[in-house]
Structures are given as C-alpha cells and as structure tokens.
Coordinates of C-alpha atoms and ligand atoms in Angstrom, one line a residue:
M1 CA -73.7 -20.5 -144.7
T2 CA -70.7 -21.8 -146.6
D3 CA -69.5 -18.4 -147.6
T4 CA -69.3 -17.1 -144.0
L5 CA -67.2 -20.0 -142.9
T6 CA -64.7 -20.0 -145.8
P7 CA -61.3 -19.0 -144.5
Q8 CA -60.8 -15.3 -145.2
V9 CA -58.0 -12.9 -145.0
R10 CA -57.6 -11.9 -141.5
K11 CA -59.7 -9.0 -140.6
S12 CA -59.7 -9.1 -136.9
R13 CA -59.3 -11.4 -134.0
I14 CA -62.3 -12.0 -131.9
V15 CA -62.8 -14.0 -128.6
V16 CA -66.3 -15.1 -128.1
I17 CA -67.9 -16.2 -124.9
C18 CA -70.1 -19.2 -125.9
S19 CA -72.0 -21.2 -123.3
G20 CA -73.5 -23.6 -126.0
G21 CA -76.8 -21.8 -125.9
L22 CA -78.8 -20.5 -128.7
D23 CA -77.7 -16.8 -128.3
S24 CA -74.1 -17.3 -127.9
V25 CA -73.9 -19.9 -130.6
T26 CA -75.5 -17.4 -133.0
L27 CA -73.0 -14.8 -131.8
L28 CA -70.2 -17.3 -132.7
Y29 CA -71.6 -17.7 -136.2
Y30 CA -71.9 -13.9 -136.5
A31 CA -68.3 -13.6 -135.5
L32 CA -67.4 -16.3 -138.0
S33 CA -69.1 -14.3 -140.7
K34 CA -66.6 -11.5 -140.1
T35 CA -63.4 -13.4 -139.6
R36 CA -62.1 -17.0 -139.2
D37 CA -59.8 -15.8 -136.5
V38 CA -62.2 -16.6 -133.6
H39 CA -61.4 -18.1 -130.3
V40 CA -64.1 -19.3 -128.0
A41 CA -64.4 -19.3 -124.3
S42 CA -66.8 -21.2 -122.1
F43 CA -67.1 -21.5 -118.3
D44 CA -67.7 -24.4 -116.0
Y45 CA -68.9 -22.7 -112.7
G46 CA -70.5 -25.9 -111.6
Q47 CA -73.9 -25.1 -113.3
R48 CA -76.7 -27.4 -113.2
H49 CA -76.9 -27.3 -117.0
A50 CA -73.3 -28.1 -117.6
I51 CA -74.5 -30.2 -120.7
E52 CA -74.3 -26.9 -122.5
L53 CA -70.6 -27.0 -122.4
E54 CA -70.6 -30.3 -124.2
H55 CA -72.9 -28.6 -126.9
A56 CA -70.3 -25.8 -127.1
A57 CA -67.4 -28.2 -127.2
R58 CA -68.9 -30.2 -130.1
L59 CA -69.8 -27.1 -132.1
C60 CA -66.2 -25.8 -131.7
A61 CA -64.7 -29.2 -132.7
D62 CA -66.9 -29.3 -135.8
L63 CA -65.8 -25.8 -136.8
E64 CA -62.3 -26.4 -135.9
L65 CA -62.1 -23.5 -133.6
D66 CA -59.8 -23.0 -130.7
H67 CA -62.0 -23.6 -127.5
E68 CA -61.2 -23.3 -123.9
I69 CA -63.5 -24.3 -121.2
I70 CA -62.4 -22.2 -118.2
D71 CA -62.7 -24.2 -115.0
L72 CA -64.4 -22.0 -112.2
T73 CA -65.9 -24.9 -110.4
R74 CA -64.3 -24.0 -107.1
L75 CA -66.7 -21.0 -107.1
Q76 CA -69.8 -23.1 -107.3
P77 CA -70.4 -23.3 -103.6
L78 CA -69.8 -19.7 -103.2
L79 CA -72.3 -18.5 -105.7
R80 CA -75.9 -18.7 -104.5
S81 CA -78.4 -19.5 -107.2
T82 CA -80.7 -22.1 -108.4
L83 CA -78.4 -22.7 -111.3
T84 CA -75.7 -23.7 -108.8
F85 CA -78.1 -26.2 -107.1
V86 CA -79.6 -23.8 -104.4
G87 CA -83.2 -24.8 -104.5
D88 CA -85.1 -25.7 -107.7
V89 CA -85.2 -23.9 -111.0
P90 CA -88.3 -21.8 -111.3
E91 CA -90.7 -22.4 -114.0
G92 CA -92.6 -19.8 -116.1
H93 CA -92.0 -16.7 -118.1
Y94 CA -88.9 -14.5 -117.5
A95 CA -91.1 -11.7 -116.3
A96 CA -92.1 -13.7 -113.3
D97 CA -90.8 -12.4 -110.1
N98 CA -89.2 -15.8 -109.0
M99 CA -87.1 -15.8 -112.1
S100 CA -84.4 -13.7 -110.2
Q101 CA -83.6 -16.9 -108.4
T102 CA -81.6 -17.8 -111.6
V103 CA -79.3 -14.9 -111.2
V104 CA -75.7 -16.1 -110.4
P105 CA -74.1 -13.2 -108.4
N106 CA -71.7 -11.3 -110.5
R107 CA -71.5 -14.0 -113.0
N108 CA -70.8 -11.8 -116.1
A109 CA -68.1 -9.7 -114.4
I110 CA -66.3 -12.8 -113.2
M111 CA -66.4 -14.6 -116.6
L112 CA -65.7 -11.4 -118.6
A113 CA -62.7 -10.6 -116.4
C114 CA -61.3 -14.1 -117.1
A115 CA -62.0 -14.0 -120.8
Y116 CA -60.6 -10.4 -121.1
G117 CA -57.3 -11.6 -119.8
W118 CA -57.2 -14.5 -122.4
A119 CA -58.3 -11.9 -125.1
S120 CA -55.5 -9.6 -124.1
S121 CA -53.0 -12.4 -124.1
L122 CA -54.2 -13.2 -127.6
E123 CA -53.9 -9.4 -128.5
A124 CA -57.5 -9.8 -129.9
D125 CA -59.3 -6.9 -131.2
S126 CA -62.4 -7.6 -129.4
L127 CA -64.3 -9.8 -126.7
W128 CA -67.8 -10.6 -127.5
V129 CA -70.6 -11.6 -125.2
G130 CA -74.1 -12.7 -126.2
A131 CA -76.5 -10.8 -123.8
H132 CA -79.6 -9.5 -125.3
A133 CA -82.5 -7.2 -124.6
G134 CA -84.6 -9.9 -123.1
D135 CA -82.1 -10.5 -120.4
H136 CA -82.4 -7.0 -119.1
P137 CA -85.3 -7.1 -116.6
I138 CA -83.8 -10.1 -114.8
Y139 CA -80.1 -9.8 -115.2
P140 CA -78.5 -6.4 -114.4
D141 CA -75.3 -7.6 -115.7
C142 CA -76.6 -8.0 -119.1
R143 CA -77.4 -4.5 -119.6
E144 CA -75.7 -2.1 -122.0
E145 CA -74.5 0.4 -119.4
F146 CA -72.9 -2.4 -117.5
F147 CA -70.8 -3.6 -120.4
V148 CA -69.8 0.1 -121.4
A149 CA -68.6 0.6 -117.7
L150 CA -66.9 -2.7 -117.6
N151 CA -65.1 -2.0 -120.9
R152 CA -63.9 1.3 -119.5
A153 CA -62.5 -0.5 -116.4
F154 CA -60.7 -3.1 -118.5
E155 CA -59.3 -0.4 -120.8
L156 CA -58.0 1.5 -117.6
G157 CA -56.4 -1.8 -116.3
S158 CA -54.7 -2.7 -119.6
N159 CA -51.1 -2.3 -120.4
L160 CA -51.8 -2.8 -124.2
K161 CA -51.7 0.1 -126.6
S162 CA -54.8 -1.2 -128.2
P163 CA -56.7 -3.2 -125.6
P164 CA -59.4 -5.6 -126.7
K165 CA -62.8 -3.9 -127.0
L166 CA -65.6 -5.6 -124.9
S167 CA -68.6 -5.9 -127.2
A168 CA -72.2 -7.1 -126.7
P169 CA -73.5 -7.0 -130.3
F170 CA -77.0 -8.4 -129.4
V171 CA -77.5 -6.1 -126.4
L172 CA -80.3 -4.3 -128.0
M173 CA -81.8 -7.1 -129.9
S174 CA -84.7 -9.4 -128.8
K175 CA -84.2 -13.1 -128.7
K176 CA -86.7 -13.4 -131.7
Q177 CA -84.3 -11.2 -133.6
I178 CA -81.4 -13.6 -132.7
V179 CA -83.4 -16.6 -133.9
E180 CA -83.9 -14.8 -137.2
L181 CA -80.2 -14.0 -137.5
G182 CA -79.3 -17.5 -136.6
A183 CA -81.5 -18.9 -139.3
H184 CA -79.9 -16.5 -141.6
F185 CA -76.5 -17.9 -140.7
G186 CA -77.6 -21.5 -140.8
V187 CA -77.0 -22.1 -137.0
P188 CA -77.7 -25.6 -136.2
F189 CA -80.1 -24.8 -133.4
E190 CA -80.8 -28.4 -132.6
R191 CA -77.1 -28.6 -131.5
T192 CA -77.5 -25.8 -128.9
W193 CA -78.6 -26.2 -125.3
S194 CA -80.8 -23.6 -123.3
C195 CA -82.4 -25.5 -120.5
Y196 CA -81.6 -24.5 -117.1
K197 CA -82.6 -27.9 -115.6
G198 CA -79.8 -29.6 -117.6
S199 CA -79.9 -33.2 -118.6
S200 CA -78.3 -36.3 -117.5
Q201 CA -78.7 -37.8 -120.9
P202 CA -75.7 -38.3 -123.2
L203 CA -74.9 -35.5 -125.6
G204 CA -77.7 -35.3 -128.3
Q205 CA -80.3 -37.4 -126.4
G206 CA -81.6 -35.0 -123.7
K207 CA -84.8 -33.0 -123.9
H208 CA -85.3 -29.5 -122.7
C209 CA -87.8 -29.3 -119.9
G210 CA -89.9 -26.7 -121.8
R211 CA -91.1 -25.1 -118.5
C212 CA -88.0 -23.1 -117.1
G213 CA -87.6 -19.4 -118.1
T214 CA -85.0 -19.9 -120.8
C215 CA -87.1 -22.8 -122.3
V216 CA -90.2 -20.7 -122.3
E217 CA -88.2 -17.7 -124.0
R218 CA -86.5 -20.1 -126.5
A219 CA -89.9 -21.7 -127.7
E220 CA -91.6 -18.3 -127.7
S221 CA -88.8 -16.8 -129.8
F222 CA -88.9 -19.5 -132.4
S223 CA -92.7 -19.0 -132.7
L224 CA -92.4 -15.2 -133.1
A225 CA -89.6 -15.5 -135.5
G226 CA -91.5 -18.0 -137.6
V227 CA -88.7 -20.3 -137.6
P228 CA -89.2 -24.1 -137.1
D229 CA -88.2 -25.0 -133.5
P230 CA -86.2 -28.3 -133.7
T231 CA -85.9 -28.5 -130.0
P232 CA -87.2 -31.6 -128.2
Y233 CA -89.1 -30.4 -125.2
E234 CA -90.6 -32.7 -122.3
D235 CA -93.5 -30.2 -122.2
S236 CA -93.9 -28.6 -125.6
N237 CA -97.1 -26.5 -125.0
Y238 CA -96.4 -25.0 -121.6
W239 CA -94.9 -21.9 -123.1
K240 CA -98.2 -21.1 -124.9
A241 CA -100.0 -21.0 -121.5
V242 CA -97.5 -18.7 -119.8
T243 CA -97.0 -16.3 -122.7
H244 CA -100.4 -16.4 -124.2
G245 CA -98.8 -17.7 -127.4
Ligands
ZN1 ZN1 -86.0 -25.9 -119.3

C-alpha cells in the first residue's frame, strides 16, 4: 500500500465522493493509487447512518486529504426514505422488494451536482462516484446510463474548456470485486461504515446490525471474495440465512 500513497508527480486532480462506506473508501484508495491530488466530498443529508461521515473524516484526516462534508441537512425532511427516518430500515437481501424503501429520491443527482460545482471550481480532471453493479436493481441513479447522461448534462452546462469528467469506475463491478480491490490496496475495512441503521456509539465502538440490506451485502461480499471480514456485527449469521451463504 505504501507505494500508492507516496507523493507522486501530479498526473491528475480527482474529486472523490466518499460516504465513509466500503465502496467509496476503496474508490478513494484507488484514486490515491493514481495521484495524490485527491479531494474528497461527503454529504450530510440528515441520514440515519451519519456515523459514516465520521468514518470518512477520520480516514481523510489520517491520509491528510482535503475533505469537505457538504451540509444538505435542510433537505432531510423533504426527502422521503427510510434512510431519512421515514419508517424503519428494512432487513434482508437487496433483492427483496422492500429494499426500495432505502431509495433517497434523486440523491445521486443532488449530490453529484454539488460535487461537480466543487470539482469545476478546483478545475479537477474528474469527479468519481463509487456506485457498483450490485446497486443497479434497487437504485436507478447508480446505473451507467444515468452517469453517462448526467456527465453529458454537466458538460453542456459548463463554462470550462475542459470540464471535469464524471466517472463511476466501479459501475460494472460487483461488491465482491470491490472487496478484492480494497484488499489489494490495503483498505482498512474496519474503519469503514456501511450499516443503514447507523450507531449512537462513539466512533470505533459501534456495531453493524448485520441484518439490513447493506450489512447483508457487505458480509456476503467478504465471504465471496475470501477476504476476512473485520466488521463487528450485532447479528453475524443472518446474512447466510438470506443469501444461502
Ligand atoms: Zn445494518
């Protein structure tokens, strides 16, 4: 991992959207393998699992990266989702119908528009987002065609000669492959947060529930990748029952 974090001659400037979760932290390490000129955006939209932002902040501080937590909390009561405290977070596998309750309406377009403005101001070469193939069935705004169309819209709206390119490097990858890539880069998985139920415990002391969609997917992906899962779960066996793992 050391070689990828050693300061390099500038190749490009990348703005990475990082929630503090496994996928976007791996994306961050992937960006750092290409350049040290990485800037990180996180979003506070009043999400139930705001503890993820503390994980993002701790990692960025450790890596001495420019990190902005963009405050969108005024939107929280306007965005109807279990992640913004409307009802309870559903449990089970992502394929389950009720998992659509975790959609936050238009979340990616909202966040990407904000981050694209920052990336443009920084005259960054690209803006990276960590959506992956496993997100596609539930979240339409994590699909490749959405990002291609949005990138085109951003280009059309830009006054820059070389507008930042919106890129989703993991969009065709499974979460298993992301875990494999993260292991390759030495991502400190235990310092990432996925669970949609959040935690009221201080940073580093909370447990993932092990039962919500993203916990199930996380545990399953470590198993499929053959990578030891360092995540403390309240229920560490539930994922096997719902994924036949
Ligand atoms: Zn959970």
